[in-house]
N, C-alpha and C. Protein backbone atom coordinates (compact mmCIF):
# COMPACT_ATOMS: atom_id res chain seq x y z
N GLN A 1 0.57 -4.04 -1.41
CA GLN A 1 -0.47 -3.29 -1.14
C GLN A 1 -0.35 -2.99 0.36
N VAL A 2 -0.39 -1.88 0.95
CA VAL A 2 -0.56 -1.81 2.39
C VAL A 2 -1.91 -1.79 2.79
N GLN A 3 -2.02 -2.20 3.94
CA GLN A 3 -3.29 -2.45 4.82
C GLN A 3 -3.27 -1.29 5.74
N LEU A 4 -4.40 -0.56 5.86
CA LEU A 4 -4.43 0.31 7.02
C LEU A 4 -5.32 0.24 7.84
N LEU A 5 -5.22 -0.13 9.16
CA LEU A 5 -6.34 -0.35 10.37
C LEU A 5 -6.23 0.83 11.10
N GLU A 6 -7.57 1.53 11.04
CA GLU A 6 -7.69 2.55 11.94
C GLU A 6 -8.41 2.16 13.27
N SER A 7 -8.00 2.87 14.19
CA SER A 7 -8.94 2.39 15.72
C SER A 7 -9.02 3.77 16.65
N GLY A 8 -9.79 3.88 17.76
CA GLY A 8 -9.83 4.78 18.60
C GLY A 8 -10.73 5.85 18.55
N GLY A 9 -11.81 5.70 17.57
CA GLY A 9 -13.00 6.66 17.27
C GLY A 9 -13.78 6.42 18.67
N GLY A 10 -14.86 7.00 18.45
CA GLY A 10 -15.85 7.02 19.47
C GLY A 10 -16.54 8.26 19.79
N SER A 11 -17.34 8.34 20.66
CA SER A 11 -18.26 9.30 21.13
C SER A 11 -17.71 10.15 22.53
N VAL A 12 -17.77 11.43 22.16
CA VAL A 12 -16.89 12.23 23.24
C VAL A 12 -17.84 13.42 23.37
N GLN A 13 -17.85 13.94 24.44
CA GLN A 13 -18.65 15.37 24.43
C GLN A 13 -18.04 16.60 24.02
N PRO A 14 -18.31 17.82 23.73
CA PRO A 14 -17.49 18.82 23.23
C PRO A 14 -16.38 19.17 24.51
N GLY A 15 -15.43 19.54 23.69
CA GLY A 15 -14.10 19.89 24.63
C GLY A 15 -13.51 18.66 24.81
N GLY A 16 -13.74 17.69 24.70
CA GLY A 16 -13.30 16.32 24.90
C GLY A 16 -12.08 15.70 24.07
N SER A 17 -11.33 14.87 24.36
CA SER A 17 -10.20 14.52 23.56
C SER A 17 -10.46 13.03 23.07
N LEU A 18 -9.84 12.89 21.89
CA LEU A 18 -9.41 11.52 21.24
C LEU A 18 -8.48 11.32 20.40
N ARG A 19 -7.92 9.93 20.73
CA ARG A 19 -6.67 9.58 20.13
C ARG A 19 -7.07 8.43 18.75
N LEU A 20 -7.08 8.89 17.66
CA LEU A 20 -6.98 7.71 16.67
C LEU A 20 -5.85 7.19 15.99
N SER A 21 -5.59 6.15 16.14
CA SER A 21 -4.32 5.45 15.36
C SER A 21 -4.65 4.66 13.95
N CYS A 22 -3.78 4.41 13.06
CA CYS A 22 -3.72 3.79 12.13
C CYS A 22 -2.37 2.80 11.99
N ALA A 23 -2.63 1.62 11.92
CA ALA A 23 -1.50 0.81 12.21
C ALA A 23 -1.64 0.35 10.36
N ALA A 24 -0.21 0.35 10.05
CA ALA A 24 0.14 -0.09 8.57
C ALA A 24 0.86 -1.35 8.60
N SER A 25 0.28 -2.39 7.62
CA SER A 25 1.01 -3.45 7.47
C SER A 25 0.97 -3.80 6.24
N GLY A 26 1.76 -5.12 5.53
CA GLY A 26 2.05 -5.44 4.20
C GLY A 26 2.97 -4.69 3.49
N ASN A 27 2.85 -4.18 2.30
CA ASN A 27 3.86 -3.44 1.52
C ASN A 27 3.82 -1.91 2.24
N VAL A 28 4.63 -1.36 2.95
CA VAL A 28 4.62 -0.21 3.93
C VAL A 28 5.36 0.80 3.37
N TYR A 29 5.86 0.59 2.13
CA TYR A 29 6.96 1.53 1.47
C TYR A 29 6.38 2.98 1.24
N ASP A 30 4.98 2.92 0.73
CA ASP A 30 4.31 4.26 0.63
C ASP A 30 4.19 5.22 1.93
N PHE A 31 4.05 4.06 3.10
CA PHE A 31 3.62 4.61 4.37
C PHE A 31 4.72 5.29 4.92
N VAL A 32 6.15 4.46 4.86
CA VAL A 32 7.32 5.02 5.47
C VAL A 32 7.93 6.37 4.65
N THR A 33 7.78 6.53 3.37
CA THR A 33 8.23 7.31 2.47
C THR A 33 7.73 8.69 2.08
N TYR A 34 6.34 8.28 1.87
CA TYR A 34 5.73 9.71 1.36
C TYR A 34 4.84 10.53 2.44
N CYS A 35 4.02 11.27 2.14
CA CYS A 35 2.73 12.03 2.84
C CYS A 35 1.93 10.94 3.34
N VAL A 36 1.55 10.85 4.79
CA VAL A 36 0.48 10.05 4.84
C VAL A 36 -0.47 11.25 6.05
N GLY A 37 -1.65 10.61 6.13
CA GLY A 37 -2.47 11.30 6.97
C GLY A 37 -3.99 11.18 7.37
N TRP A 38 -4.76 11.93 7.68
CA TRP A 38 -6.24 11.92 7.89
C TRP A 38 -7.22 12.74 7.08
N PHE A 39 -8.02 12.17 6.56
CA PHE A 39 -9.36 12.66 6.25
C PHE A 39 -10.44 12.74 6.89
N ARG A 40 -11.06 13.47 6.81
CA ARG A 40 -12.79 13.01 7.25
C ARG A 40 -13.87 13.11 6.41
N GLN A 41 -14.92 12.86 6.56
CA GLN A 41 -15.93 12.54 5.85
C GLN A 41 -17.32 12.62 6.57
N VAL A 42 -18.24 13.71 6.07
CA VAL A 42 -19.80 13.77 6.70
C VAL A 42 -20.34 13.09 5.45
N ALA A 43 -21.43 12.46 5.94
CA ALA A 43 -22.48 11.82 4.73
C ALA A 43 -22.58 12.87 3.92
N GLU A 44 -22.50 12.29 2.71
CA GLU A 44 -23.19 13.10 1.36
C GLU A 44 -22.07 14.27 1.05
N LYS A 45 -20.85 14.28 1.75
CA LYS A 45 -20.23 15.33 1.44
C LYS A 45 -18.67 14.72 0.88
N GLY A 46 -17.96 15.19 0.31
CA GLY A 46 -16.43 14.88 0.00
C GLY A 46 -15.71 14.66 0.85
N ARG A 47 -14.50 14.13 0.74
CA ARG A 47 -13.47 13.60 2.10
C ARG A 47 -12.74 15.23 2.05
N GLU A 48 -12.30 15.49 3.32
CA GLU A 48 -11.81 16.74 3.42
C GLU A 48 -10.17 16.32 4.05
N GLY A 49 -9.17 17.12 4.03
CA GLY A 49 -7.86 16.73 4.52
C GLY A 49 -7.79 17.48 5.75
N VAL A 50 -7.47 16.48 6.71
CA VAL A 50 -7.28 17.27 8.39
C VAL A 50 -6.04 17.31 8.85
N ALA A 51 -5.11 16.00 8.54
CA ALA A 51 -3.77 16.23 9.13
C ALA A 51 -2.74 15.61 8.46
N PHE A 52 -1.57 15.86 8.16
CA PHE A 52 -0.56 15.05 7.48
C PHE A 52 0.82 15.02 7.88
N ILE A 53 1.64 14.30 7.52
CA ILE A 53 2.88 14.18 7.90
C ILE A 53 3.76 13.33 7.02
N ASP A 54 5.01 13.76 6.80
CA ASP A 54 6.04 12.67 6.06
C ASP A 54 7.24 12.54 6.41
N ASN A 55 8.06 11.84 5.78
CA ASN A 55 9.46 11.15 6.35
C ASN A 55 10.40 12.47 6.55
N LEU A 56 9.96 13.63 5.95
CA LEU A 56 11.05 14.84 6.09
C LEU A 56 10.60 15.78 7.25
N GLY A 57 9.73 15.25 7.95
CA GLY A 57 9.10 15.91 9.38
C GLY A 57 8.14 17.15 8.85
N THR A 58 7.69 17.24 7.77
CA THR A 58 6.63 18.05 7.61
C THR A 58 5.36 17.77 7.97
N GLN A 59 4.59 18.52 8.94
CA GLN A 59 3.23 18.54 9.16
C GLN A 59 2.19 19.53 8.28
N ARG A 60 1.30 18.98 8.35
CA ARG A 60 0.29 20.02 7.44
C ARG A 60 -1.13 19.80 8.16
N TYR A 61 -1.72 21.04 8.64
CA TYR A 61 -3.17 20.77 9.49
C TYR A 61 -4.01 21.78 8.68
N SER A 62 -5.34 21.25 8.47
CA SER A 62 -6.42 22.26 8.19
C SER A 62 -6.88 23.22 8.91
N ASP A 63 -6.91 24.43 8.50
CA ASP A 63 -7.30 25.42 9.53
C ASP A 63 -8.32 25.34 10.69
N PHE A 64 -9.15 24.40 10.16
CA PHE A 64 -10.18 24.02 11.23
C PHE A 64 -9.71 23.10 12.51
N VAL A 65 -8.64 22.53 12.20
CA VAL A 65 -8.29 21.92 13.17
C VAL A 65 -6.95 22.08 13.92
N LYS A 66 -6.30 23.37 13.12
CA LYS A 66 -4.78 24.00 13.90
C LYS A 66 -5.07 24.11 15.16
N ASP A 67 -3.77 23.96 16.02
CA ASP A 67 -3.82 24.09 17.33
C ASP A 67 -4.80 23.33 18.35
N ARG A 68 -5.54 22.37 17.85
CA ARG A 68 -6.42 21.48 18.39
C ARG A 68 -6.07 19.82 18.01
N PHE A 69 -5.31 19.88 16.89
CA PHE A 69 -5.11 18.31 16.85
C PHE A 69 -3.50 18.20 16.35
N ASN A 70 -3.29 16.94 16.56
CA ASN A 70 -1.70 16.96 16.55
C ASN A 70 -1.42 15.29 15.97
N ILE A 71 -0.67 15.43 14.98
CA ILE A 71 -0.46 14.38 14.22
C ILE A 71 0.98 13.65 14.51
N SER A 72 1.20 12.49 14.63
CA SER A 72 2.63 12.00 14.70
C SER A 72 2.64 10.49 14.21
N ARG A 73 3.92 10.07 14.13
CA ARG A 73 4.27 8.61 13.57
C ARG A 73 5.20 8.07 14.08
N ASP A 74 5.00 6.69 14.39
CA ASP A 74 5.85 5.76 15.06
C ASP A 74 6.34 5.11 13.92
N SER A 75 7.82 5.42 13.72
CA SER A 75 8.20 4.86 12.49
C SER A 75 8.92 3.25 12.58
N LEU A 76 9.01 3.11 13.99
CA LEU A 76 9.45 1.57 13.98
C LEU A 76 8.30 0.69 13.99
N LYS A 77 7.27 1.19 14.44
CA LYS A 77 6.08 0.27 14.96
C LYS A 77 5.11 0.36 13.31
N ASN A 78 5.11 1.57 12.52
CA ASN A 78 4.30 1.79 11.23
C ASN A 78 3.04 2.01 11.86
N ILE A 79 2.55 3.01 12.99
CA ILE A 79 1.62 3.56 13.37
C ILE A 79 1.65 5.03 13.26
N LEU A 80 0.24 5.65 12.89
CA LEU A 80 0.14 7.03 12.52
C LEU A 80 -0.86 7.43 13.57
N SER A 81 -0.62 8.44 14.28
CA SER A 81 -1.71 8.69 15.35
C SER A 81 -2.31 10.28 14.98
N LEU A 82 -3.34 10.43 15.56
CA LEU A 82 -3.91 11.58 15.41
C LEU A 82 -4.69 11.94 16.77
N HIS A 83 -3.72 12.87 17.75
CA HIS A 83 -4.49 13.14 18.90
C HIS A 83 -5.24 14.61 18.90
N MET A 84 -6.44 14.39 19.37
CA MET A 84 -7.65 15.36 18.84
C MET A 84 -8.00 15.96 20.41
N GLU A 85 -7.80 17.39 20.43
CA GLU A 85 -8.36 18.11 21.83
C GLU A 85 -9.53 18.93 21.56
N ASN A 86 -10.13 19.47 22.35
CA ASN A 86 -10.98 20.38 22.34
C ASN A 86 -11.77 20.27 21.16
N LEU A 87 -12.52 18.99 21.31
CA LEU A 87 -13.38 18.61 19.91
C LEU A 87 -14.80 19.50 19.92
N LYS A 88 -15.23 19.42 19.04
CA LYS A 88 -16.51 20.51 18.58
C LYS A 88 -17.32 19.50 17.81
N PRO A 89 -18.77 19.62 17.73
CA PRO A 89 -19.77 19.13 17.09
C PRO A 89 -19.31 18.86 15.58
N ASP A 90 -18.55 19.76 15.06
CA ASP A 90 -18.30 20.13 13.63
C ASP A 90 -17.22 19.02 13.30
N ASP A 91 -16.47 18.48 14.28
CA ASP A 91 -15.63 17.48 14.00
C ASP A 91 -16.19 16.14 13.90
N THR A 92 -17.44 16.01 14.20
CA THR A 92 -18.07 14.65 14.01
C THR A 92 -17.92 14.16 12.57
N ALA A 93 -17.55 13.12 12.38
CA ALA A 93 -17.15 12.60 11.04
C ALA A 93 -16.77 11.27 10.98
N THR A 94 -16.48 10.52 9.78
CA THR A 94 -15.85 9.02 9.83
C THR A 94 -14.24 9.55 9.32
N TYR A 95 -13.34 9.39 10.04
CA TYR A 95 -11.85 9.55 9.86
C TYR A 95 -11.08 8.42 9.23
N TYR A 96 -10.53 8.88 8.06
CA TYR A 96 -9.70 7.86 7.33
C TYR A 96 -8.45 7.93 7.41
N CYS A 97 -7.71 7.05 7.70
CA CYS A 97 -6.07 6.94 7.35
C CYS A 97 -5.83 7.12 5.93
N ALA A 98 -4.85 7.62 5.25
CA ALA A 98 -4.80 7.37 3.95
C ALA A 98 -2.83 7.75 3.59
N THR A 99 -2.54 7.06 2.44
CA THR A 99 -1.11 7.00 2.15
C THR A 99 -1.33 7.84 0.58
N THR A 100 -0.32 8.40 0.27
CA THR A 100 -0.14 9.17 -1.16
C THR A 100 1.54 8.63 -1.56
N ARG A 101 1.66 9.18 -2.71
CA ARG A 101 2.90 9.07 -3.40
C ARG A 101 3.42 10.28 -3.57
N ARG A 102 3.56 11.48 -2.42
CA ARG A 102 4.02 12.70 -2.59
C ARG A 102 4.59 12.94 -1.25
N HIS A 103 5.14 14.29 -1.19
CA HIS A 103 5.27 14.67 0.05
C HIS A 103 4.62 15.56 0.75
N CYS A 104 4.71 16.36 1.80
CA CYS A 104 3.53 17.11 2.42
C CYS A 104 3.29 18.59 2.03
N HIS A 105 4.78 18.95 1.54
CA HIS A 105 4.82 20.24 1.27
C HIS A 105 4.29 20.45 -0.20
N GLY A 106 3.73 22.00 -0.53
CA GLY A 106 3.59 22.19 -1.68
C GLY A 106 1.78 22.70 -1.65
N SER A 107 1.19 21.99 -2.68
CA SER A 107 -0.27 22.05 -2.86
C SER A 107 -1.43 21.31 -1.63
N PRO A 108 -2.07 22.00 -1.31
CA PRO A 108 -3.10 21.07 -0.10
C PRO A 108 -3.27 19.56 -0.62
N LEU A 109 -3.08 18.84 0.60
CA LEU A 109 -3.23 17.50 0.01
C LEU A 109 -5.12 17.16 -0.30
N GLU A 110 -5.33 16.43 -1.34
CA GLU A 110 -6.68 16.34 -1.70
C GLU A 110 -7.07 14.48 -1.89
N ASP A 111 -8.14 14.19 -1.92
CA ASP A 111 -8.47 12.97 -1.77
C ASP A 111 -7.82 12.21 -3.15
N TRP A 112 -7.73 12.96 -4.32
CA TRP A 112 -7.05 12.31 -5.76
C TRP A 112 -5.70 12.10 -5.43
N ASP A 113 -5.01 12.37 -4.09
CA ASP A 113 -3.62 12.35 -3.98
C ASP A 113 -3.68 10.81 -3.45
N VAL A 114 -4.44 10.48 -2.79
CA VAL A 114 -4.60 9.11 -2.11
C VAL A 114 -4.48 7.95 -2.87
N ILE A 115 -3.47 7.18 -2.56
CA ILE A 115 -3.13 5.78 -2.76
C ILE A 115 -4.01 4.67 -2.47
N ASN A 116 -3.73 4.84 -1.29
CA ASN A 116 -4.70 3.85 -0.10
C ASN A 116 -5.52 4.42 1.17
N TRP A 117 -6.56 3.69 1.24
CA TRP A 117 -7.59 4.20 2.36
C TRP A 117 -7.58 2.77 3.42
N GLY A 118 -7.86 3.83 4.92
CA GLY A 118 -8.31 2.77 5.57
C GLY A 118 -9.77 2.52 5.73
N GLN A 119 -10.27 1.64 6.63
CA GLN A 119 -11.70 1.54 6.55
C GLN A 119 -12.51 2.62 7.21
N GLY A 120 -12.00 3.45 7.92
CA GLY A 120 -12.46 4.35 8.48
C GLY A 120 -12.89 4.30 10.07
N THR A 121 -13.26 5.18 10.77
CA THR A 121 -13.44 5.19 12.14
C THR A 121 -14.34 6.26 12.67
N GLN A 122 -15.46 6.06 13.24
CA GLN A 122 -16.41 7.22 13.52
C GLN A 122 -15.95 8.00 14.80
N VAL A 123 -16.28 9.37 14.58
CA VAL A 123 -15.98 10.21 15.59
C VAL A 123 -17.13 11.02 15.72
N THR A 124 -17.87 11.06 17.10
CA THR A 124 -18.80 11.68 17.06
C THR A 124 -18.64 12.56 18.69
N VAL A 125 -19.26 13.69 18.29
CA VAL A 125 -19.27 14.88 19.42
C VAL A 125 -20.14 15.25 19.60
N SER A 126 -20.94 15.14 20.73
CA SER A 126 -21.93 15.58 21.22
C SER A 126 -22.21 15.58 22.39
N SER A 127 -23.22 16.57 22.95
CA SER A 127 -23.55 16.57 24.16
C SER A 127 -24.81 15.68 24.83
């Protein structure tokens, strides 16, 4: 089983930037083969997909982060990154790294596609 360790969360003012990282260890087969990405969750709400990438080069972004967030991966170090710019208060949430067993094209990624979750990292956007 893969272990996913997120880092990089914190507090930032509106308009600011943050970079989240997710380091995969253990059995990384799913991490390197299939669609991986980030979900976020606000308390008492379900997890929503944010950004995803797979080994075919496909990237997907939710409309609410398009043109502001960029997902990338270091395939040698097994690190997934999410660079977030122009952050808004609505981006405040716990962000989770996730692996699946499908590719990123096709239907939108949902939480039921997820095989493994990281522990989450908090992002707070506030003035």
